[in-house]
Amino acid sequence: MPAMVMSNAGPGGAKKFEGRITIYVVICGIIAATGGLMFGYDIGISGGVTSMDDFLEEFFPVVYERKHKAKEDNYCKFDNQNLQLFTSSLYLAALVASFVASKICTKHGRRLTMQAASVFFLVGVILNAAAVNIAMLIIGRILLGVGVGFANQAVPLFLSEIAPVHLRGALNILFQLDVTIGIFVANIVNYLVSNIHPWGWRLALGLAGVPATMLCLGSMVIAETPTSLIEREMLMEGLAMLKKIRGTDNVDAEYEEILHACEMARQVKQPFKNLMKRSSRPQLVIAIVMQVFQQFTGINAIMFYAPVLFQTIGFKNDASLLSAVITGIVNVLSTVVSVVLVDKVGRRFLLLEACGQMLITQVAIGGILLVNLKATNDLGHGVAVWVVVLVCLFVSSFAWSWGPLGWLIPSETFPLATRTAGYAFAVSSNMLFTFVIAQAFLSMMCHLRAGIFFFFGAWIVVMGLFVIFLLPETKNVPIDEMTEKVWKQHWFWKRFMDEEEDKKHSV
């Protein structure tokens, strides 16, 4: 039987949204979420490649020499701005691309934006795999970044808009699940190709074309979201698609709500300017802050540079890559936990539980390294294994909370009038601070040493306080009713929602 979702939508009384999770929605969700595979594979592959001797010797000989000096400072052997730029340049490009993708999403739809993402990514893959100098590497990374910016803009919006309200969290987290699968696959590839000399790193970078090809071909099969079709005044196509994805003809209530939201959105000629209005502040602040906090958990510092980190604490190259594979497995399995629980226990519970677990593990890792890892020694095997265990506990808590929910919450909280523009700010904020962490982590590790884990721990405390006081629960709230049922009911944010004049001037 189709699920009946009650929606108390204001003066008109309660509405019923009828719908179920159809096979077609599952297929569309799986195909669209391959954009996460692209993103995740790149996160995982870049850290592994930058620890491979063949790659370092060809492009970063200074780092190669430093790495193999027995007395080189453990914390500083990989501190090189050009090496960090190889990883981080992608995210700077994605930052800019996300704003372009916002316009394309609105004018041409989510599906076309995903197709463009895969094409840019494929060209970047070819340049990286064939690179003979640093310039080719960086240009390839920039094109990969454009692809990531487009995919990260379009995919979560697509998933949120096709999902039934009672399963929106789980379906949206398919994106993050694919990110974690991409990281895991990349870690396995790094491990397998690390002993293929001298071109193993080229194979590792080139295989990034596989998920991009999957998205390119798959996006030709899936349909556009009903919201995007109606937004572009293809009303009959939008209604037909809504019936198809809900598996029922009884979609009048949901269709009318989307139609109303689209009519309101059409009155907004400058959505980015409209985001600056007082009534948009709650969604905008939370969207940006969630992305900042996601990066300052320290997760990408660990996922980018896991092999490098494990080499720092004393593992040899193969062992460090294998340890990264283990964390990748934990990452995937823990994201499945989020898929199962997010629409049952809610967003806030998962975020707060994870803050406690991440804080304990960051402080414990920092304490172990502070006591046991000096400038030139190795950790004992037993102690190093404990560090890997703690890293896995940290990764697991992130994977069922701040990882997927950092993308889910911004994708479901904006009204349609500012949805693509607002989500562009979320994506660009994520990419900006991912760039900052990617560019700075190895230098921070050199200067702060074990203290870097206490640095991230302090941020986790701030994150927990933010969730307690300023983040409302969005579980089971229809996406186009957030203003009435969430923002106007929140003890703090409701003060920003009482200005009806905003609607009159949102043009």
XYZ file of C-alpha atoms in Angstrom, residues 41-42 44-60 64 67 83 86 124-138 140-141 144 186 188-209 317 321:
66
model
C 36.913 8.260 -5.494
C 38.823 11.499 -5.923
C 40.422 8.666 -1.615
C 42.719 8.451 -4.632
C 44.518 11.772 -4.185
C 45.869 10.905 -0.737
C 47.091 7.495 -1.898
C 48.750 8.813 -5.035
C 50.581 11.527 -3.102
C 52.163 8.829 -0.930
C 53.418 6.764 -3.916
C 57.149 7.046 -4.580
C 56.832 6.924 -8.376
C 54.432 9.874 -8.369
C 56.517 11.885 -5.909
C 59.760 11.192 -7.735
C 58.326 12.412 -11.051
C 56.465 15.519 -9.893
C 57.633 16.337 -6.356
C 60.480 12.252 -2.315
C 60.336 11.259 2.767
C 51.836 18.783 -3.205
C 47.545 19.037 -6.263
C 40.054 16.132 -16.139
C 40.686 12.406 -15.644
C 42.336 12.129 -19.067
C 44.653 15.065 -18.346
C 45.624 13.718 -14.919
C 46.301 10.167 -16.092
C 48.396 11.411 -19.031
C 50.187 14.197 -17.102
C 53.860 14.798 -17.838
C 54.247 17.969 -15.755
C 52.657 19.749 -12.808
C 50.730 22.126 -15.091
C 48.828 19.201 -16.649
C 48.132 17.821 -13.203
C 46.706 21.100 -11.907
C 43.227 18.334 -14.845
C 42.402 18.842 -11.178
C 37.735 17.604 -12.046
C 39.965 4.310 -4.206
C 41.655 -0.567 -2.575
C 42.952 0.710 -5.929
C 45.761 2.583 -4.184
C 46.728 -0.582 -2.340
C 46.671 -2.755 -5.488
C 48.539 -0.378 -7.818
C 51.151 0.884 -5.348
C 53.566 -1.851 -6.455
C 52.970 -1.395 -10.187
C 56.056 0.566 -11.190
C 56.386 3.157 -12.583
C 52.858 3.826 -13.835
C 50.604 2.552 -11.029
C 49.647 6.109 -10.090
C 48.449 6.759 -13.667
C 46.134 3.761 -13.458
C 44.821 4.975 -10.094
C 44.022 8.432 -11.473
C 42.640 7.083 -14.751
C 40.126 4.768 -13.092
C 38.303 7.873 -11.864
C 36.770 7.863 -15.330
C 53.774 2.171 2.502
C 47.470 1.943 2.346
